[in-house]
mmCIF file of C-alpha atoms and ligand atoms in Angstrom:
data_model
loop_
_atom_site.group_PDB
_atom_site.id
_atom_site.type_symbol
_atom_site.label_atom_id
_atom_site.label_comp_id
_atom_site.label_asym_id
_atom_site.label_seq_id
_atom_site.Cartn_x
_atom_site.Cartn_y
_atom_site.Cartn_z
ATOM 1 C CA MET A 1 19.660 180.760 109.660
ATOM 2 C CA SER A 2 18.908 178.171 112.069
ATOM 3 C CA GLN A 3 18.077 175.101 109.382
ATOM 4 C CA PRO A 4 15.022 172.641 108.983
ATOM 5 C CA THR A 5 13.731 169.842 110.101
ATOM 6 C CA LEU A 6 13.583 167.715 107.138
ATOM 7 C CA THR A 7 11.367 164.561 107.050
ATOM 8 C CA LEU A 8 11.968 162.202 103.505
ATOM 9 C CA TRP A 9 8.367 159.712 103.670
ATOM 10 C CA SER A 10 9.153 156.543 101.433
ATOM 11 C CA ASP A 11 7.669 153.203 100.750
ATOM 12 C CA SER A 12 8.352 151.436 103.577
ATOM 13 C CA ASP A 13 10.364 148.813 101.008
ATOM 14 C CA PHE A 14 12.813 151.220 99.672
ATOM 15 C CA PHE A 15 11.586 150.624 96.245
ATOM 16 C CA SER A 16 10.948 154.394 94.221
ATOM 17 C CA PRO A 17 12.583 155.867 92.181
ATOM 18 C CA TYR A 18 11.179 158.605 92.895
ATOM 19 C CA VAL A 19 12.473 158.175 96.619
ATOM 20 C CA MET A 20 15.868 156.852 95.616
ATOM 21 C CA SER A 21 15.805 159.956 93.545
ATOM 22 C CA VAL A 22 14.682 162.623 96.505
ATOM 23 C CA TYR A 23 16.928 160.861 99.165
ATOM 24 C CA VAL A 24 20.217 160.620 96.780
ATOM 25 C CA ALA A 25 18.783 164.557 97.207
ATOM 26 C CA LEU A 26 19.230 164.961 100.637
ATOM 27 C CA GLN A 27 22.399 163.081 100.177
ATOM 28 C CA GLU A 28 24.088 165.102 97.788
ATOM 29 C CA LYS A 29 22.777 168.367 99.345
ATOM 30 C CA GLY A 30 24.649 167.085 103.318
ATOM 31 C CA LEU A 31 21.212 168.209 104.898
ATOM 32 C CA PRO A 32 20.410 165.758 107.254
ATOM 33 C CA PHE A 33 17.082 164.417 107.601
ATOM 34 C CA SER A 34 15.264 161.459 108.956
ATOM 35 C CA LEU A 35 12.977 158.965 107.217
ATOM 36 C CA LYS A 36 9.653 158.011 107.930
ATOM 37 C CA THR A 37 8.263 155.068 105.864
ATOM 38 C CA VAL A 38 4.691 154.242 104.731
ATOM 39 C CA ASN A 39 3.417 150.721 103.793
ATOM 40 C CA LEU A 40 1.472 151.089 100.285
ATOM 41 C CA ASP A 41 0.629 147.295 100.620
ATOM 42 C CA LEU A 42 -1.486 147.735 103.152
ATOM 43 C CA GLY A 43 -2.387 151.071 101.850
ATOM 44 C CA GLU A 44 -1.348 153.292 104.315
ATOM 45 C CA HIS A 45 -1.409 156.129 102.564
ATOM 46 C CA LEU A 46 -4.699 156.357 101.809
ATOM 47 C CA GLN A 47 -5.657 157.166 105.196
ATOM 48 C CA ALA A 48 -6.066 160.490 105.842
ATOM 49 C CA GLY A 49 -4.642 161.256 108.842
ATOM 50 C CA TRP A 50 -1.310 160.461 107.219
ATOM 51 C CA ARG A 51 1.180 163.810 105.888
ATOM 52 C CA GLY A 52 0.737 163.136 102.911
ATOM 53 C CA TYR A 53 -2.426 162.388 102.386
ATOM 54 C CA ALA A 54 -3.694 166.069 101.237
ATOM 55 C CA ALA A 55 -0.823 166.519 99.146
ATOM 56 C CA THR A 56 -0.987 164.203 96.105
ATOM 57 C CA ARG A 57 -1.096 160.514 98.158
ATOM 58 C CA ARG A 58 2.245 159.412 96.702
ATOM 59 C CA VAL A 59 5.559 158.756 98.132
ATOM 60 C CA PRO A 60 7.667 160.527 97.697
ATOM 61 C CA LEU A 61 6.932 163.647 100.102
ATOM 62 C CA LEU A 62 9.153 166.018 102.846
ATOM 63 C CA GLU A 63 8.179 167.680 104.769
ATOM 64 C CA VAL A 64 10.720 171.313 105.869
ATOM 65 C CA ASP A 65 9.178 172.537 108.988
ATOM 66 C CA ASP A 66 5.212 172.854 108.100
ATOM 67 C CA PHE A 67 6.293 172.925 104.849
ATOM 68 C CA VAL A 68 5.178 169.317 102.542
ATOM 69 C CA LEU A 69 5.179 169.106 99.047
ATOM 70 C CA SER A 70 5.574 166.044 96.794
ATOM 71 C CA GLU A 71 6.760 165.117 93.117
ATOM 72 C CA SER A 72 10.212 164.597 93.392
ATOM 73 C CA SER A 73 10.746 166.267 90.597
ATOM 74 C CA ALA A 74 9.346 169.212 92.448
ATOM 75 C CA ILE A 75 11.165 168.405 95.499
ATOM 76 C CA ALA A 76 14.788 167.969 94.145
ATOM 77 C CA GLU A 77 14.070 171.968 92.493
ATOM 78 C CA TYR A 78 13.022 173.525 95.643
ATOM 79 C CA LEU A 79 16.116 171.878 97.516
ATOM 80 C CA ASP A 80 18.225 173.548 94.969
ATOM 81 C CA GLU A 81 16.722 176.782 94.662
ATOM 82 C CA ARG A 82 16.579 176.795 98.938
ATOM 83 C CA PHE A 83 20.049 175.608 99.768
ATOM 84 C CA ALA A 84 21.278 176.817 97.007
ATOM 85 C CA PRO A 85 25.524 177.173 95.372
ATOM 86 C CA PRO A 86 28.545 178.456 96.783
ATOM 87 C CA GLU A 87 27.209 177.470 100.848
ATOM 88 C CA TRP A 88 25.425 173.387 99.086
ATOM 89 C CA GLU A 89 26.397 171.338 96.312
ATOM 90 C CA ARG A 90 24.110 171.880 93.051
ATOM 91 C CA LEU A 91 21.598 169.525 91.593
ATOM 92 C CA TYR A 92 21.685 170.546 88.855
ATOM 93 C CA PRO A 93 23.875 172.643 85.902
ATOM 94 C CA HIS A 94 24.331 175.905 86.164
ATOM 95 C CA ASP A 95 24.197 176.864 82.822
ATOM 96 C CA PRO A 96 20.818 177.229 81.191
ATOM 97 C CA GLN A 97 20.426 174.946 78.193
ATOM 98 C CA LYS A 98 22.091 172.169 80.941
ATOM 99 C CA ARG A 99 19.776 172.747 84.100
ATOM 100 C CA ALA A 100 16.506 172.811 81.149
ATOM 101 C CA LEU A 101 18.021 169.200 79.743
ATOM 102 C CA THR A 102 18.631 168.193 83.387
ATOM 103 C CA ARG A 103 14.778 168.083 83.781
ATOM 104 C CA GLN A 104 13.882 167.474 80.337
ATOM 105 C CA ILE A 105 15.367 164.283 81.307
ATOM 106 C CA GLN A 106 13.165 163.875 84.541
ATOM 107 C CA ALA A 107 10.324 164.641 83.110
ATOM 108 C CA TRP A 108 10.980 162.764 80.372
ATOM 109 C CA LEU A 109 11.872 158.816 82.573
ATOM 110 C CA ARG A 110 8.993 160.307 84.296
ATOM 111 C CA SER A 111 6.214 160.086 81.663
ATOM 112 C CA ASP A 112 7.596 158.029 78.518
ATOM 113 C CA LEU A 113 9.391 153.900 78.929
ATOM 114 C CA GLY A 114 6.088 152.876 80.853
ATOM 115 C CA PRO A 115 7.233 149.049 79.026
ATOM 116 C CA ILE A 116 10.424 149.230 81.032
ATOM 117 C CA ARG A 117 8.709 150.175 83.934
ATOM 118 C CA GLU A 118 6.557 147.680 84.166
ATOM 119 C CA GLU A 119 8.423 144.945 82.538
ATOM 120 C CA ARG A 120 11.439 145.763 84.651
ATOM 121 C CA PRO A 121 9.732 146.410 88.136
ATOM 122 C CA THR A 122 12.311 148.577 90.992
ATOM 123 C CA SER A 123 12.541 144.814 92.357
ATOM 124 C CA VAL A 124 14.703 143.673 90.284
ATOM 125 C CA ILE A 125 17.241 146.346 91.076
ATOM 126 C CA PHE A 126 16.514 145.853 94.900
ATOM 127 C CA ALA A 127 15.737 142.513 95.490
ATOM 128 C CA GLY A 128 17.024 140.924 92.212
ATOM 129 C CA GLU A 129 13.624 139.827 91.430
ATOM 130 C CA LYS A 130 13.570 137.951 87.199
ATOM 131 C CA LYS A 131 11.612 138.887 84.827
ATOM 132 C CA ALA A 132 10.278 137.269 81.681
ATOM 133 C CA PRO A 133 11.990 138.151 78.427
ATOM 134 C CA LEU A 134 11.290 141.926 77.680
ATOM 135 C CA THR A 135 7.600 141.700 75.609
ATOM 136 C CA GLU A 136 7.663 142.965 71.765
ATOM 137 C CA ALA A 137 6.635 146.369 73.231
ATOM 138 C CA GLY A 138 9.913 146.124 76.406
ATOM 139 C CA ARG A 139 11.701 145.596 72.862
ATOM 140 C CA LYS A 140 10.583 148.777 71.806
ATOM 141 C CA SER A 141 10.884 150.898 74.289
ATOM 142 C CA ALA A 142 14.183 150.053 75.303
ATOM 143 C CA ALA A 143 15.788 150.250 72.097
ATOM 144 C CA LYS A 144 14.223 154.268 72.319
ATOM 145 C CA LEU A 145 16.113 154.096 75.714
ATOM 146 C CA PHE A 146 18.910 153.232 73.940
ATOM 147 C CA ASP A 147 18.703 155.724 71.130
ATOM 148 C CA THR A 148 18.256 158.583 73.142
ATOM 149 C CA ALA A 149 20.852 158.518 76.198
ATOM 150 C CA SER A 150 23.604 157.012 73.900
ATOM 151 C CA ALA A 151 22.890 160.170 71.653
ATOM 152 C CA LEU A 152 23.377 162.715 75.804
ATOM 153 C CA LEU A 153 26.497 160.604 76.084
ATOM 154 C CA ALA A 154 28.069 160.790 73.157
ATOM 155 C CA HIS A 155 30.461 162.386 74.406
ATOM 156 C CA GLY A 156 31.827 159.540 75.954
ATOM 157 C CA ARG A 157 32.264 161.390 79.398
ATOM 158 C CA PRO A 158 31.402 159.770 82.483
ATOM 159 C CA ASN A 159 28.400 162.069 83.725
ATOM 160 C CA LEU A 160 25.839 164.005 81.486
ATOM 161 C CA PHE A 161 26.539 166.997 81.604
ATOM 162 C CA GLY A 162 29.921 167.588 83.069
ATOM 163 C CA GLU A 163 29.604 167.500 86.832
ATOM 164 C CA TRP A 164 27.328 165.182 87.935
ATOM 165 C CA CYS A 165 23.587 166.135 87.988
ATOM 166 C CA LEU A 166 20.589 164.323 89.901
ATOM 167 C CA ALA A 167 19.018 163.819 85.966
ATOM 168 C CA ASP A 168 22.872 161.569 86.175
ATOM 169 C CA THR A 169 20.750 158.946 89.273
ATOM 170 C CA ASP A 170 17.914 159.245 87.502
ATOM 171 C CA LEU A 171 19.029 158.161 83.758
ATOM 172 C CA ALA A 172 21.114 155.431 85.431
ATOM 173 C CA LEU A 173 18.270 153.338 87.463
ATOM 174 C CA MET A 174 16.487 153.094 84.576
ATOM 175 C CA LEU A 175 19.346 151.894 82.290
ATOM 176 C CA ASN A 176 19.809 149.714 85.816
ATOM 177 C CA ARG A 177 15.830 148.056 85.764
ATOM 178 C CA LEU A 178 17.768 146.350 81.528
ATOM 179 C CA VAL A 179 21.361 146.035 83.072
ATOM 180 C CA PHE A 180 19.846 143.387 86.841
ATOM 181 C CA SER A 181 17.552 141.851 84.326
ATOM 182 C CA GLY A 182 20.578 140.706 82.292
ATOM 183 C CA ASP A 183 18.583 142.115 79.173
ATOM 184 C CA ALA A 184 21.388 143.446 76.469
ATOM 185 C CA VAL A 185 22.642 146.810 77.160
ATOM 186 C CA PRO A 186 25.293 148.828 74.669
ATOM 187 C CA GLU A 187 28.575 148.825 77.258
ATOM 188 C CA LEU A 188 28.958 152.381 76.431
ATOM 189 C CA LEU A 189 25.336 152.315 78.642
ATOM 190 C CA ALA A 190 25.626 149.827 80.852
ATOM 191 C CA ASP A 191 29.102 151.469 82.355
ATOM 192 C CA TYR A 192 27.526 154.691 82.560
ATOM 193 C CA ALA A 193 24.996 153.354 84.991
ATOM 194 C CA ALA A 194 27.814 151.036 86.795
ATOM 195 C CA PHE A 195 29.470 154.525 87.535
ATOM 196 C CA GLN A 196 26.988 156.121 88.537
ATOM 197 C CA TRP A 197 25.020 153.458 90.955
ATOM 198 C CA GLN A 198 29.065 153.325 92.525
ATOM 199 C CA ARG A 199 28.090 156.930 93.993
ATOM 200 C CA ALA A 200 28.050 157.379 98.066
ATOM 201 C CA SER A 201 24.497 158.233 97.198
ATOM 202 C CA VAL A 202 23.061 155.412 95.748
ATOM 203 C CA GLN A 203 25.092 153.173 98.070
ATOM 204 C CA ARG A 204 23.446 154.784 100.151
ATOM 205 C CA TYR A 205 20.225 154.442 99.487
ATOM 206 C CA VAL A 206 20.762 150.381 98.236
ATOM 207 C CA ALA A 207 22.121 149.354 101.529
ATOM 208 C CA LEU A 208 18.499 151.170 102.273
ATOM 209 C CA SER A 209 16.099 148.699 100.767
ATOM 210 C CA ALA A 210 18.974 145.544 100.973
ATOM 211 C CA LYS A 211 18.959 146.372 105.294
ATOM 212 C CA ARG A 212 14.954 146.283 104.259
ATOM 213 C CA ALA A 213 15.212 142.116 102.472
ATOM 214 C CA GLY A 214 17.712 141.058 105.399
HETATM 215 N N1 LIG B 301 5.800 161.534 89.622
HETATM 216 C C1 LIG B 301 5.699 161.469 90.928
HETATM 217 C C2 LIG B 301 5.691 159.334 90.824
HETATM 218 C C3 LIG B 301 5.786 159.240 91.828
HETATM 219 C C4 LIG B 301 4.874 157.424 93.067
HETATM 220 O O1 LIG B 301 4.317 157.636 91.427
HETATM 221 N N2 LIG B 301 5.280 156.996 93.591
HETATM 222 C C5 LIG B 301 4.706 155.880 93.826
HETATM 223 C C6 LIG B 301 5.146 154.629 95.015
HETATM 224 S S1 LIG B 301 6.587 154.282 93.383
HETATM 225 C C7 LIG B 301 3.290 155.710 95.189
HETATM 226 O O2 LIG B 301 2.672 156.166 95.774
HETATM 227 N N3 LIG B 301 2.622 155.402 94.557
HETATM 228 C C8 LIG B 301 0.699 155.168 95.505
HETATM 229 C C9 LIG B 301 0.100 155.390 94.534
HETATM 230 O O3 LIG B 301 -0.304 156.283 93.653
HETATM 231 O O4 LIG B 301 -0.862 154.978 94.887
HETATM 232 C C10 LIG B 301 6.865 161.815 91.687
HETATM 233 O O5 LIG B 301 7.592 161.683 90.943
HETATM 234 O O6 LIG B 301 7.529 161.489 92.704
#
């Protein structure tokens, strides 16, 4: 079967944690893809001529030949099904329970913890921005993140479920919003996030973001 042509659309700042998740997914699969950007500040994603306009008008957007898909976790699941083992690396664990938990963590990180996302935007990670101390809501949200992540990582191993999975990258990003801001983060979680951040696929995305800033 010939390889499809893949195009990932990102915001032009490379600040989107959801674009990062798909970028890492493509890198981990070893799939060649081209990267294109839309400037969200200029509203380019709201122009009818943009490929994602008929989808959700948001990034990430993945083009696979003529097929267009948005929503980062839907994209990752599609990639894992279409480019499946044994030929391709896994993004989601093989075990059904672990796979379901991976999806649970991804859905949770995308729908809860709003105060952390608001008070600690990814510009603190990718552009070194400094923010005011967390509000009461931010502190509550951080405490919930710490409790949940500590329970998931109570086994003391470097990945959530033995082998790396995409939720490791997503969870590390959420924790790093706080780590990079100088907020107090439990040592086990800070170490986990630092370990995950060293992954080559993650570092490639960080480098993209740094190039934009430079
Ligand atoms: N749940 C979506 C979130 C995507 C999202 O919020 N994208 C933002 C950039 S981080 C965006 O495109 N914002 C522009 C808009 O909503 O108008 C996913 O996981 O892909």
